[in-house]
Amino acid sequence: MSDKSATLNLGEKSITLPVRSGTIGPDVVDIGKLYGQTGAFTYDPGFTSTASCESKITYIDGDAGVLLHRGYPIDQLAEQGTFLETCYLLLYGELPTLAQFSDFQSRVYRHTMVHEQMLKFFTGYRRDAHPMAVMVGTVGALAAFYHDSLDIADPHQRMVASIRMISKMPTIAAMAYKYSIGQPFVYPDNSLNYTSNFLKMCFSIPCEEYKVNPVLSKALDHIFILHADHEQNASTSTVRLAGSSGANPFACIAAGIACLWGPAHGGANEAALQMLQEIGTVDRIPEYIARAKDKNDPFRLMGFGHRVYKNYDPRAKIMQKTCHEVLGTLGIKDDPLLDVAVELERIALHDDYFIEKKLYPNIDFYSGITLKAMGFPTSMFTVLFALARTVGWIAQWKEMIEDPHQKIGRPRQLYTGAPMRDYVPLDKRG
Ligand code: SDX
C-alpha cells in the first residue's frame, strides 16, 4: 500500500484520504470512508473521473492511443494471435502454452451446440425482430437450460458457464441471423476453427457445398480480437453491477448485451454505416460536418469520439487495414461507402472542432464497411460486437466474483426532489 494521501477540506472538516497507485496509469483517491467521515458523497454521473474497481485485465492509455490486454498491445495480439488465444489470455491472465491452448480449444468446441429446445424460442420472435432483441432474450434464457452452471460460488461452475458463453454465442448469433432471413439453422461443425465455424453457420445452406474463405475467416478473427475487452466501458460496467448482486452469469451477459445495443456504445457500428449511407457521396460531407458541430443539432458523427481515447483508437487503425484487406480479397475496387468514410475522416481530422475536442475515429467507424462487405446485414453488426465482447464481459465478471473485497454495487445520489410533505386526501386537492 503506498503512503501517498490526499487532504479534503469540507466546511470545518479536514480529512486525509489514501491515494493508491496502479502498475501504470492514474493514481486513485480511495474515498471509501468519505461519507462516514464527512457525511458527503462524491458526484460524478458519467463516471468521468471515477474508477469503479481494481482490475488486471485491460489497460487503456487514452492520450497515447494504447490498449493492452494483460500487458500485451492489441496490435500484436491482432496481428500474431487468434481470438481463442486472446480469450484464454483474458480469462487466465497469461498466453497459453500449446498444451493449454489445445485443452482450452477442445473445451470450447465441446459446447458449441445449444439445447435443442432453444430452437423453439425463435419461432416466438417476429422474423423482422432486431437480432439484438433476439440475443438479449435468448442469451438470458440460457439460464433456463444450464442449471449445472448457475452457482457462482462454485469455481468449476463459473468456468463451465464461461466456456459455454464463449462457445454458444456464435451459434446463437448465427441462429438469430438465419431466423431473420428465413433460412434453416446450421449446426456447428467442430472440425472448423472458431471463426470459420461461425461463418459456415451464417452463410452455408443445406443444398449447396460451402467453402469458408480463409482470408475472410482470418479477418473476422482479427475483428473479434479488436472487440474482445475494453476496461470498464458501459456494457462491462453493466455486467459487473448485475453480477455484484449474485445474478447468474447468463443473466449478467444478457444485461451486457442490452447495454451494448445503444448507439452511443456498441450500436455505433450499425449507426455509423447508416450515417455513411445517408451521407451517400463525398460532396455531402461538409453538410454533415457542419451538423456535427452545430450545438442545436443532435446529430453526431457516429464512429467518432471516445470517452477514453483522446487520440486515434488503436483498434480503428487495425480495423481500417483489415477493411482494405477484405475489400481487396473480395475484389471490391471502389466502395462508395469507403470513399465517404476515408474523406470524412480526412476532413474531420483537419477540422478545428474535432481537433480541439480530440475526436478521432473509434473502432466502430470502419467495422461496418468491413462487415457489410463480408455479407452481414447492418442489423447484425452489434451482434458480432456482442459475440466478441462476451469473453471480456465474462473475464471481468469472473475477476469481480473472485475479488474477496467484492460487495454489491449500490451508488448513492444528489437528491433535488421535494422535501418531506404530508399526504393531502383526494377530495381536498381542489
Ligand atoms: C464504443 O467506453 C468504451 O470503451 C466503448 C467502446 C468499447 O470498446 O467498449 O470503445 C465501444 O462504444 C465506442 C464509441 C462508439 N460511439 C460512437 O461512435 C457514437 C458517437 N460518439 C459519441 O456519442 C461520443 O463521442 C461518446 C459517447 C463515444 C463519448 O462521449 P463522452 O465521452 O461522454 O463525450 P461527450 O459526449 O461529453 O463529448 C465531448 C464533446 C461534446 O461537445 P461539448 O458539449 O463539450 O461542446 O465532444 C462532442 C460533444 O458534443 N462530441 C461529438 C462527438 N462525440 C463527442 N461531436 C460530434 N460528433 C461526435 N461523434
Tab-separated table of C-alpha atoms and ligand atoms in Angstrom:
chain	number	residue	atom	x	y	z
A	1	MET	CA	0.000	0.000	0.000
A	2	SER	CA	1.529	3.417	-0.922
A	3	ASP	CA	1.868	6.122	1.778
A	4	LYS	CA	0.528	8.819	-0.599
A	5	SER	CA	-2.567	10.655	0.606
A	6	ALA	CA	-4.942	13.498	-0.301
A	7	THR	CA	-6.429	16.064	2.068
A	8	LEU	CA	-10.011	17.191	1.631
A	9	ASN	CA	-11.333	20.282	3.386
A	10	LEU	CA	-15.143	20.291	3.641
A	11	GLY	CA	-16.565	23.105	5.827
A	12	GLU	CA	-14.789	22.831	9.167
A	13	LYS	CA	-13.837	19.221	8.446
A	14	SER	CA	-10.443	18.307	7.009
A	15	ILE	CA	-9.854	14.635	6.241
A	16	THR	CA	-6.980	12.632	4.799
A	17	LEU	CA	-7.792	10.069	2.109
A	18	PRO	CA	-5.396	7.320	0.998
A	19	VAL	CA	-4.054	7.525	-2.577
A	20	ARG	CA	-3.308	4.262	-4.419
A	21	SER	CA	-1.114	3.719	-7.461
A	22	GLY	CA	-1.611	1.028	-10.104
A	23	THR	CA	1.055	-0.710	-12.190
A	24	ILE	CA	0.593	2.018	-14.822
A	25	GLY	CA	-1.968	4.791	-15.230
A	26	PRO	CA	-3.534	7.422	-12.979
A	27	ASP	CA	-3.469	7.187	-9.178
A	28	VAL	CA	-6.806	6.831	-7.399
A	29	VAL	CA	-8.068	8.599	-4.284
A	30	ASP	CA	-9.772	5.994	-2.104
A	31	ILE	CA	-12.978	7.730	-0.947
A	32	GLY	CA	-14.480	4.636	0.743
A	33	LYS	CA	-14.521	6.394	4.116
A	34	LEU	CA	-15.560	9.857	2.812
A	35	TYR	CA	-19.271	9.603	3.671
A	36	GLY	CA	-18.578	8.107	7.105
A	37	GLN	CA	-16.107	10.879	7.951
A	38	THR	CA	-17.828	13.885	6.337
A	39	GLY	CA	-21.471	12.967	5.621
A	40	ALA	CA	-20.896	13.968	1.994
A	41	PHE	CA	-20.889	11.919	-1.241
A	42	THR	CA	-18.812	12.488	-4.365
A	43	TYR	CA	-20.787	13.307	-7.519
A	44	ASP	CA	-19.731	12.007	-10.960
A	45	PRO	CA	-22.804	10.871	-13.001
A	46	GLY	CA	-20.902	9.748	-16.138
A	47	PHE	CA	-18.027	8.313	-14.076
A	48	THR	CA	-15.683	10.641	-15.977
A	49	SER	CA	-13.267	10.775	-13.001
A	50	THR	CA	-14.259	7.609	-11.164
A	51	ALA	CA	-12.573	4.203	-11.001
A	52	SER	CA	-15.267	1.644	-10.183
A	53	CYS	CA	-12.923	-1.246	-9.424
A	54	GLU	CA	-9.392	-2.601	-9.437
A	55	SER	CA	-8.616	-4.797	-12.446
A	56	LYS	CA	-5.675	-6.643	-14.014
A	57	ILE	CA	-7.292	-7.422	-17.356
A	58	THR	CA	-7.128	-4.427	-19.716
A	59	TYR	CA	-5.408	-1.050	-19.662
A	60	ILE	CA	-6.081	1.899	-21.998
A	61	ASP	CA	-3.811	4.941	-22.303
A	62	GLY	CA	-6.304	7.285	-23.976
A	63	ASP	CA	-3.793	10.049	-24.666
A	64	ALA	CA	-1.251	7.724	-26.256
A	65	GLY	CA	-3.844	5.572	-28.023
A	66	VAL	CA	-2.572	2.379	-26.378
A	67	LEU	CA	-4.668	-0.708	-25.498
A	68	LEU	CA	-3.153	-3.595	-23.517
A	69	HIS	CA	-4.730	-6.941	-22.656
A	70	ARG	CA	-2.879	-8.444	-19.667
A	71	GLY	CA	0.031	-6.203	-20.773
A	72	TYR	CA	0.084	-7.276	-24.440
A	73	PRO	CA	-0.546	-4.489	-27.035
A	74	ILE	CA	-3.695	-5.008	-29.104
A	75	ASP	CA	-1.841	-4.705	-32.430
A	76	GLN	CA	0.495	-7.606	-31.507
A	77	LEU	CA	-2.408	-9.789	-30.379
A	78	ALA	CA	-4.432	-8.997	-33.521
A	79	GLU	CA	-1.538	-9.467	-35.934
A	80	GLN	CA	0.139	-12.512	-34.348
A	81	GLY	CA	-2.521	-14.327	-32.330
A	82	THR	CA	-6.024	-15.749	-32.641
A	83	PHE	CA	-9.292	-14.804	-30.955
A	84	LEU	CA	-9.393	-18.011	-28.891
A	85	GLU	CA	-5.831	-17.329	-27.680
A	86	THR	CA	-6.984	-13.852	-26.613
A	87	CYS	CA	-9.953	-15.480	-24.834
A	88	TYR	CA	-7.538	-17.667	-22.855
A	89	LEU	CA	-5.329	-14.671	-22.062
A	90	LEU	CA	-8.251	-12.564	-20.819
A	91	LEU	CA	-9.653	-15.395	-18.698
A	92	TYR	CA	-6.456	-16.850	-17.230
A	93	GLY	CA	-4.037	-13.872	-17.341
A	94	GLU	CA	-1.266	-15.481	-19.405
A	95	LEU	CA	-0.828	-16.559	-23.032
A	96	PRO	CA	-1.460	-20.330	-23.211
A	97	THR	CA	1.201	-22.960	-23.899
A	98	LEU	CA	0.423	-25.271	-26.811
A	99	ALA	CA	-0.972	-27.906	-24.412
A	100	GLN	CA	-3.060	-25.334	-22.515
A	101	PHE	CA	-4.416	-23.900	-25.757
A	102	SER	CA	-5.433	-27.241	-27.257
A	103	ASP	CA	-7.181	-28.197	-23.987
A	104	PHE	CA	-8.986	-24.829	-23.891
A	105	GLN	CA	-9.921	-25.043	-27.559
A	106	SER	CA	-11.359	-28.560	-27.194
A	107	ARG	CA	-13.388	-27.448	-24.126
A	108	VAL	CA	-14.812	-24.536	-26.121
A	109	TYR	CA	-15.556	-26.688	-29.171
A	110	ARG	CA	-17.378	-29.226	-26.954
A	111	HIS	CA	-20.031	-26.654	-26.029
A	112	THR	CA	-20.896	-25.164	-29.438
A	113	MET	CA	-24.406	-26.686	-29.626
A	114	VAL	CA	-27.385	-25.213	-27.773
A	115	HIS	CA	-30.160	-27.235	-26.124
A	116	GLU	CA	-32.466	-28.379	-28.938
A	117	GLN	CA	-35.484	-26.855	-27.183
A	118	MET	CA	-33.918	-23.399	-27.564
A	119	LEU	CA	-34.842	-23.603	-31.229
A	120	LYS	CA	-38.467	-23.223	-30.137
A	121	PHE	CA	-37.695	-19.735	-28.730
A	122	PHE	CA	-37.037	-18.454	-32.191
A	123	THR	CA	-40.476	-19.349	-33.515
A	124	GLY	CA	-41.862	-16.879	-30.953
A	125	TYR	CA	-39.925	-13.934	-32.417
A	126	ARG	CA	-41.100	-11.926	-35.440
A	127	ARG	CA	-38.824	-12.573	-38.411
A	128	ASP	CA	-38.140	-8.825	-38.605
A	129	ALA	CA	-37.175	-8.564	-34.913
A	130	HIS	CA	-33.821	-6.777	-34.489
A	131	PRO	CA	-31.235	-9.553	-33.928
A	132	MET	CA	-30.051	-7.753	-30.781
A	133	ALA	CA	-33.550	-8.154	-29.303
A	134	VAL	CA	-33.267	-11.871	-30.074
A	135	MET	CA	-29.802	-12.033	-28.472
A	136	VAL	CA	-30.930	-10.351	-25.245
A	137	GLY	CA	-33.853	-12.768	-24.898
A	138	THR	CA	-32.123	-15.951	-25.987
A	139	VAL	CA	-28.870	-15.473	-24.032
A	140	GLY	CA	-30.827	-14.644	-20.880
A	141	ALA	CA	-32.833	-17.834	-21.438
A	142	LEU	CA	-29.660	-19.979	-21.276
A	143	ALA	CA	-30.207	-19.835	-17.500
A	144	ALA	CA	-33.404	-21.840	-18.096
A	145	PHE	CA	-31.390	-24.724	-19.513
A	146	TYR	CA	-27.966	-24.933	-17.905
A	147	HIS	CA	-28.793	-25.349	-14.205
A	148	ASP	CA	-25.434	-27.074	-13.613
A	149	SER	CA	-23.515	-23.813	-14.170
A	150	LEU	CA	-25.551	-21.252	-12.264
A	151	ASP	CA	-23.930	-21.463	-8.824
A	152	ILE	CA	-21.479	-18.561	-8.943
A	153	ALA	CA	-19.909	-19.632	-5.627
A	154	ASP	CA	-18.577	-22.800	-7.315
A	155	PRO	CA	-15.355	-22.093	-9.311
A	156	HIS	CA	-15.986	-25.139	-11.513
A	157	GLN	CA	-19.496	-23.952	-12.407
A	158	ARG	CA	-18.149	-20.430	-13.072
A	159	MET	CA	-15.638	-21.812	-15.554
A	160	VAL	CA	-18.209	-24.087	-17.225
A	161	ALA	CA	-20.575	-21.109	-17.630
A	162	SER	CA	-17.691	-19.033	-19.035
A	163	ILE	CA	-16.788	-21.676	-21.592
A	164	ARG	CA	-20.467	-22.178	-22.506
A	165	MET	CA	-20.907	-18.437	-23.138
A	166	ILE	CA	-17.806	-18.155	-25.346
A	167	SER	CA	-18.784	-21.306	-27.204
A	168	LYS	CA	-22.507	-20.724	-27.699
A	169	MET	CA	-22.563	-17.026	-28.636
A	170	PRO	CA	-21.547	-17.732	-32.277
A	171	THR	CA	-24.221	-20.448	-32.533
A	172	ILE	CA	-26.962	-18.196	-31.122
A	173	ALA	CA	-25.794	-15.216	-33.220
A	174	ALA	CA	-25.870	-17.327	-36.390
A	175	MET	CA	-29.339	-18.633	-35.452
A	176	ALA	CA	-30.559	-15.031	-34.993
A	177	TYR	CA	-29.262	-14.213	-38.476
A	178	LYS	CA	-30.664	-17.335	-40.146
A	179	TYR	CA	-34.064	-16.779	-38.499
A	180	SER	CA	-34.166	-13.179	-39.762
A	181	ILE	CA	-33.656	-14.296	-43.373
A	182	GLY	CA	-35.913	-17.346	-43.211
A	183	GLN	CA	-33.170	-19.882	-43.778
A	184	PRO	CA	-32.766	-23.109	-41.743
A	185	PHE	CA	-30.384	-23.112	-38.784
A	186	VAL	CA	-26.980	-24.646	-39.480
A	187	TYR	CA	-25.499	-26.798	-36.709
A	188	PRO	CA	-21.917	-26.093	-35.576
A	189	ASP	CA	-19.115	-28.023	-37.314
A	190	ASN	CA	-16.381	-28.589	-34.745
A	191	SER	CA	-13.894	-29.645	-37.394
A	192	LEU	CA	-13.626	-25.927	-38.266
A	193	ASN	CA	-11.883	-23.243	-36.208
A	194	TYR	CA	-13.972	-20.851	-34.105
A	195	THR	CA	-14.445	-18.136	-36.704
A	196	SER	CA	-14.779	-20.418	-39.737
A	197	ASN	CA	-17.462	-22.378	-37.857
A	198	PHE	CA	-19.351	-19.123	-37.301
A	199	LEU	CA	-19.114	-18.120	-40.964
A	200	LYS	CA	-20.396	-21.538	-42.015
A	201	MET	CA	-23.331	-21.366	-39.554
A	202	CYS	CA	-24.201	-17.948	-41.014
A	203	PHE	CA	-23.669	-18.381	-44.733
A	204	SER	CA	-23.929	-22.087	-45.653
A	205	ILE	CA	-27.220	-23.586	-46.908
A	206	PRO	CA	-28.188	-27.293	-46.863
A	207	CYS	CA	-28.480	-27.606	-50.631
A	208	GLU	CA	-25.009	-26.403	-51.555
A	209	GLU	CA	-21.451	-27.124	-50.506
A	210	TYR	CA	-19.924	-24.209	-48.565
A	211	LYS	CA	-16.232	-23.387	-48.505
A	212	VAL	CA	-15.015	-20.929	-45.891
A	213	ASN	CA	-12.842	-18.161	-47.380
A	214	PRO	CA	-9.715	-18.364	-45.150
A	215	VAL	CA	-8.904	-14.667	-45.692
A	216	LEU	CA	-12.368	-13.631	-44.501
A	217	SER	CA	-12.170	-16.067	-41.584
A	218	LYS	CA	-8.822	-14.580	-40.517
A	219	ALA	CA	-10.166	-11.029	-40.958
A	220	LEU	CA	-13.196	-11.814	-38.793
A	221	ASP	CA	-10.887	-13.388	-36.202
A	222	HIS	CA	-8.946	-10.072	-36.139
A	223	ILE	CA	-12.216	-8.180	-35.727
A	224	PHE	CA	-13.232	-10.391	-32.797
A	225	ILE	CA	-9.850	-9.767	-31.115
A	226	LEU	CA	-10.287	-5.991	-31.512
A	227	HIS	CA	-13.694	-6.148	-29.787
A	228	ALA	CA	-12.815	-8.619	-27.008
A	229	ASP	CA	-12.483	-6.314	-23.994
A	230	HIS	CA	-12.123	-2.620	-23.198
A	231	GLU	CA	-11.737	-1.812	-19.453
A	232	GLN	CA	-14.870	-0.605	-17.622
A	233	ASN	CA	-16.959	0.516	-20.636
A	234	ALA	CA	-20.721	0.880	-20.207
A	235	SER	CA	-21.666	-2.732	-21.006
A	236	THR	CA	-18.849	-4.215	-18.932
A	237	SER	CA	-19.852	-1.997	-16.008
A	238	THR	CA	-23.423	-3.264	-16.505
A	239	VAL	CA	-22.232	-6.871	-16.325
A	240	ARG	CA	-20.202	-6.145	-13.179
A	241	LEU	CA	-23.104	-4.371	-11.489
A	242	ALA	CA	-25.547	-7.173	-12.370
A	243	GLY	CA	-23.015	-9.757	-11.180
A	244	SER	CA	-22.422	-7.904	-7.896
A	245	SER	CA	-25.920	-8.920	-6.774
A	246	GLY	CA	-25.074	-12.594	-7.345
A	247	ALA	CA	-27.141	-12.887	-10.549
A	248	ASN	CA	-26.234	-15.885	-12.705
A	249	PRO	CA	-23.656	-15.370	-15.492
A	250	PHE	CA	-26.144	-15.810	-18.350
A	251	ALA	CA	-28.389	-13.069	-16.912
A	252	CYS	CA	-25.346	-10.798	-16.483
A	253	ILE	CA	-24.247	-11.285	-20.089
A	254	ALA	CA	-27.812	-10.624	-21.290
A	255	ALA	CA	-27.675	-7.320	-19.361
A	256	GLY	CA	-24.367	-6.506	-21.065
A	257	ILE	CA	-25.881	-7.212	-24.493
A	258	ALA	CA	-28.796	-4.892	-23.696
A	259	CYS	CA	-26.425	-2.057	-22.756
A	260	LEU	CA	-24.121	-2.617	-25.738
A	261	TRP	CA	-27.101	-2.189	-28.089
A	262	GLY	CA	-27.215	1.587	-27.524
A	263	PRO	CA	-25.989	3.760	-30.463
A	264	ALA	CA	-23.598	5.641	-28.154
A	265	HIS	CA	-21.879	2.313	-27.428
A	266	GLY	CA	-21.829	-0.910	-29.432
A	267	GLY	CA	-24.763	0.163	-31.593
A	268	ALA	CA	-22.478	2.806	-33.123
A	269	ASN	CA	-21.148	0.409	-35.788
A	270	GLU	CA	-24.679	-0.013	-37.164
A	271	ALA	CA	-25.346	3.735	-36.768
A	272	ALA	CA	-22.025	4.649	-38.422
A	273	LEU	CA	-22.812	2.632	-41.535
A	274	GLN	CA	-26.307	4.111	-41.690
A	275	MET	CA	-24.719	7.566	-41.406
A	276	LEU	CA	-22.292	6.824	-44.268
A	277	GLN	CA	-25.227	5.579	-46.371
A	278	GLU	CA	-27.227	8.730	-45.514
A	279	ILE	CA	-24.286	10.971	-46.495
A	280	GLY	CA	-24.011	8.901	-49.664
A	281	THR	CA	-21.438	10.927	-51.580
A	282	VAL	CA	-18.263	12.823	-50.759
A	283	ASP	CA	-19.733	16.182	-51.786
A	284	ARG	CA	-22.347	15.971	-48.995
A	285	ILE	CA	-19.734	15.555	-46.235
A	286	PRO	CA	-19.386	19.308	-45.391
A	287	GLU	CA	-23.135	19.462	-44.640
A	288	TYR	CA	-22.801	16.664	-42.087
A	289	ILE	CA	-19.593	18.042	-40.559
A	290	ALA	CA	-21.490	21.321	-40.015
A	291	ARG	CA	-24.389	19.445	-38.411
A	292	ALA	CA	-21.995	17.550	-36.097
A	293	LYS	CA	-20.590	20.899	-34.928
A	294	ASP	CA	-23.993	22.563	-34.508
A	295	LYS	CA	-24.924	22.646	-30.817
A	296	ASN	CA	-28.613	22.808	-31.739
A	297	ASP	CA	-28.404	19.703	-33.882
A	298	PRO	CA	-28.365	16.357	-32.005
A	299	PHE	CA	-26.513	14.767	-34.942
A	300	ARG	CA	-23.126	13.323	-34.097
A	301	LEU	CA	-20.562	11.686	-36.372
A	302	MET	CA	-21.138	8.054	-35.475
A	303	GLY	CA	-17.899	6.107	-35.116
A	304	PHE	CA	-16.128	9.266	-33.922
A	305	GLY	CA	-15.103	10.256	-30.414
A	306	HIS	CA	-14.482	8.260	-27.270
A	307	ARG	CA	-14.679	8.742	-23.518
A	308	VAL	CA	-11.145	7.495	-23.006
A	309	TYR	CA	-9.268	7.797	-26.329
A	310	LYS	CA	-8.218	11.387	-26.908
A	311	ASN	CA	-6.012	10.106	-29.696
A	312	TYR	CA	-6.589	7.637	-32.510
A	313	ASP	CA	-8.307	4.439	-31.248
A	314	PRO	CA	-5.579	1.819	-31.929
A	315	ARG	CA	-8.311	-0.644	-32.873
A	316	ALA	CA	-9.597	1.725	-35.570
A	317	LYS	CA	-6.190	1.719	-37.266
A	318	ILE	CA	-6.146	-2.096	-37.423
A	319	MET	CA	-9.816	-2.098	-38.434
A	320	GLN	CA	-9.047	0.247	-41.345
A	321	LYS	CA	-6.229	-2.055	-42.511
A	322	THR	CA	-8.486	-5.119	-42.224
A	323	CYS	CA	-11.184	-3.247	-44.139
A	324	HIS	CA	-8.838	-2.684	-47.090
A	325	GLU	CA	-7.720	-6.369	-46.958
A	326	VAL	CA	-11.298	-7.657	-47.024
A	327	LEU	CA	-12.385	-5.328	-49.838
A	328	GLY	CA	-9.261	-6.322	-51.764
A	329	THR	CA	-9.905	-10.051	-51.266
A	330	LEU	CA	-13.477	-9.632	-52.402
A	331	GLY	CA	-12.370	-7.647	-55.441
A	332	ILE	CA	-14.349	-4.588	-54.313
A	333	LYS	CA	-12.330	-1.885	-56.039
A	334	ASP	CA	-14.280	1.238	-55.254
A	335	ASP	CA	-16.777	1.066	-52.428
A	336	PRO	CA	-18.581	4.431	-52.308
A	337	LEU	CA	-19.100	3.998	-48.560
A	338	LEU	CA	-15.360	3.571	-48.045
A	339	ASP	CA	-14.687	6.640	-50.198
A	340	VAL	CA	-17.062	8.642	-47.999
A	341	ALA	CA	-15.513	7.206	-44.802
A	342	VAL	CA	-11.914	7.956	-45.838
A	343	GLU	CA	-12.786	11.514	-46.966
A	344	LEU	CA	-14.949	12.142	-43.868
A	345	GLU	CA	-12.055	11.037	-41.650
A	346	ARG	CA	-9.584	13.220	-43.600
A	347	ILE	CA	-11.776	16.322	-43.310
A	348	ALA	CA	-12.681	15.733	-39.648
A	349	LEU	CA	-9.054	15.206	-38.608
A	350	HIS	CA	-8.172	18.614	-40.077
A	351	ASP	CA	-11.175	20.466	-38.636
A	352	ASP	CA	-10.514	22.669	-35.584
A	353	TYR	CA	-13.719	21.488	-33.824
A	354	PHE	CA	-12.653	17.831	-33.923
A	355	ILE	CA	-9.030	18.642	-33.159
A	356	GLU	CA	-9.935	20.816	-30.156
A	357	LYS	CA	-12.364	18.202	-28.807
A	358	LYS	CA	-9.886	15.387	-29.616
A	359	LEU	CA	-12.421	13.449	-31.652
A	360	TYR	CA	-10.878	10.606	-33.642
A	361	PRO	CA	-12.384	7.592	-35.418
A	362	ASN	CA	-13.137	4.787	-32.971
A	363	ILE	CA	-13.456	1.074	-33.573
A	364	ASP	CA	-16.975	1.465	-34.963
A	365	PHE	CA	-16.002	3.736	-37.844
A	366	TYR	CA	-14.575	1.133	-40.222
A	367	SER	CA	-16.064	-2.071	-38.842
A	368	GLY	CA	-19.420	-1.591	-40.538
A	369	ILE	CA	-17.946	-1.265	-44.034
A	370	THR	CA	-15.917	-4.429	-43.468
A	371	LEU	CA	-18.803	-6.489	-42.100
A	372	LYS	CA	-21.143	-5.310	-44.864
A	373	ALA	CA	-18.559	-6.381	-47.469
A	374	MET	CA	-18.391	-9.808	-45.779
A	375	GLY	CA	-22.123	-10.213	-46.304
A	376	PHE	CA	-23.529	-9.326	-42.882
A	377	PRO	CA	-26.621	-7.092	-42.802
A	378	THR	CA	-26.263	-3.844	-40.810
A	379	SER	CA	-28.578	-5.210	-38.121
A	380	MET	CA	-26.018	-7.948	-37.335
A	381	PHE	CA	-23.069	-5.601	-36.703
A	382	THR	CA	-23.723	-5.105	-32.977
A	383	VAL	CA	-24.485	-8.815	-32.612
A	384	LEU	CA	-20.936	-9.524	-33.799
A	385	PHE	CA	-19.631	-6.919	-31.343
A	386	ALA	CA	-21.554	-8.728	-28.545
A	387	LEU	CA	-20.237	-12.120	-29.709
A	388	ALA	CA	-16.644	-10.900	-29.417
A	389	ARG	CA	-17.150	-8.868	-26.208
A	390	THR	CA	-18.647	-11.832	-24.360
A	391	VAL	CA	-15.179	-13.045	-23.345
A	392	GLY	CA	-14.354	-9.597	-21.938
A	393	TRP	CA	-17.610	-9.451	-20.019
A	394	ILE	CA	-17.034	-12.955	-18.639
A	395	ALA	CA	-13.406	-12.260	-17.688
A	396	GLN	CA	-14.390	-9.047	-15.873
A	397	TRP	CA	-17.367	-10.762	-14.184
A	398	LYS	CA	-15.085	-13.633	-13.048
A	399	GLU	CA	-12.485	-11.162	-11.712
A	400	MET	CA	-15.177	-9.371	-9.719
A	401	ILE	CA	-16.700	-12.563	-8.276
A	402	GLU	CA	-13.234	-13.801	-7.251
A	403	ASP	CA	-12.353	-10.462	-5.566
A	404	PRO	CA	-12.550	-11.144	-1.796
A	405	HIS	CA	-13.468	-7.471	-1.197
A	406	GLN	CA	-16.362	-7.575	-3.668
A	407	LYS	CA	-19.672	-6.058	-2.457
A	408	ILE	CA	-22.959	-5.343	-4.182
A	409	GLY	CA	-22.713	-2.137	-6.226
A	410	ARG	CA	-25.106	0.431	-4.784
A	411	PRO	CA	-24.346	4.098	-5.719
A	412	ARG	CA	-25.945	6.997	-3.789
A	413	GLN	CA	-27.344	10.256	-5.297
A	414	LEU	CA	-27.686	14.007	-5.090
A	415	TYR	CA	-31.386	14.402	-4.184
A	416	THR	CA	-33.017	17.538	-5.606
A	417	GLY	CA	-36.651	16.432	-5.304
A	418	ALA	CA	-39.419	17.658	-2.955
A	419	PRO	CA	-38.666	17.944	0.809
A	420	MET	CA	-40.806	15.853	3.160
A	421	ARG	CA	-44.514	16.847	2.986
A	422	ASP	CA	-47.840	15.408	4.226
A	423	TYR	CA	-50.346	13.492	2.117
A	424	VAL	CA	-53.415	15.517	1.014
A	425	PRO	CA	-56.617	13.439	0.635
A	426	LEU	CA	-58.020	13.347	-2.929
A	427	ASP	CA	-61.163	15.337	-2.053
A	428	LYS	CA	-59.018	18.102	-0.538
A	429	ARG	CA	-56.808	18.667	-3.585
A	430	GLY	CA	-59.017	21.162	-5.371
B	1	SDX	C1	-17.723	2.274	-28.114
B	1	SDX	O1	-16.218	3.002	-23.485
B	1	SDX	C2	-15.733	2.237	-24.370
B	1	SDX	O2	-14.637	1.769	-24.259
B	1	SDX	C3	-16.647	1.951	-25.542
B	1	SDX	C4	-16.049	1.101	-26.663
B	1	SDX	C5	-15.762	-0.316	-26.210
B	1	SDX	O3	-14.938	-0.975	-26.858
B	1	SDX	O4	-16.440	-0.785	-25.277
B	1	SDX	O5	-14.839	1.701	-27.127
B	1	SDX	C6	-17.014	0.994	-27.840
B	1	SDX	O6	-18.783	2.483	-27.587
B	1	SDX	C7	-17.045	3.319	-28.972
B	1	SDX	C8	-17.864	4.643	-29.067
B	1	SDX	C9	-18.977	4.430	-30.097
B	1	SDX	N1	-19.903	5.568	-30.087
B	1	SDX	C10	-19.972	6.430	-31.124
B	1	SDX	O7	-19.207	6.416	-32.081
B	1	SDX	C11	-21.116	7.441	-31.017
B	1	SDX	C12	-20.589	8.846	-31.330
B	1	SDX	N2	-19.661	9.248	-30.250
B	1	SDX	C13	-20.213	9.983	-29.161
B	1	SDX	O8	-21.541	9.890	-28.877
B	1	SDX	C14	-19.253	10.201	-28.008
B	1	SDX	O9	-18.035	10.520	-28.539
B	1	SDX	C15	-19.078	9.067	-26.997
B	1	SDX	C16	-20.379	8.620	-26.454
B	1	SDX	C17	-18.359	7.921	-27.630
B	1	SDX	C18	-18.220	9.625	-25.864
B	1	SDX	O10	-18.944	10.615	-25.274
B	1	SDX	P1	-18.391	11.426	-23.969
B	1	SDX	O11	-17.070	10.907	-23.545
B	1	SDX	O12	-19.467	11.464	-22.963
B	1	SDX	O13	-18.085	12.819	-24.558
B	1	SDX	P2	-19.146	13.960	-24.682
B	1	SDX	O14	-20.450	13.422	-25.189
B	1	SDX	O15	-19.152	14.730	-23.404
B	1	SDX	O16	-18.499	14.840	-25.863
B	1	SDX	C19	-17.467	15.766	-25.570
B	1	SDX	C20	-17.680	16.854	-26.583
B	1	SDX	C21	-19.128	17.349	-26.631
B	1	SDX	O17	-19.093	18.709	-27.036
B	1	SDX	P3	-19.329	19.861	-25.872
B	1	SDX	O18	-20.670	19.544	-25.229
B	1	SDX	O19	-18.162	19.684	-24.904
B	1	SDX	O20	-19.312	21.139	-26.639
B	1	SDX	O21	-17.407	16.354	-27.910
B	1	SDX	C22	-18.593	16.392	-28.695
B	1	SDX	C23	-19.763	16.567	-27.746
B	1	SDX	O22	-20.820	17.262	-28.365
B	1	SDX	N3	-18.675	15.113	-29.403
B	1	SDX	C24	-19.011	14.964	-30.677
B	1	SDX	C25	-18.906	13.586	-30.928
B	1	SDX	N4	-18.531	12.946	-29.820
B	1	SDX	C26	-18.394	13.896	-28.870
B	1	SDX	N5	-19.372	15.869	-31.630
B	1	SDX	C27	-19.653	15.346	-32.846
B	1	SDX	N6	-19.569	14.026	-33.173
B	1	SDX	C28	-19.210	13.130	-32.239
B	1	SDX	N7	-19.138	11.833	-32.558
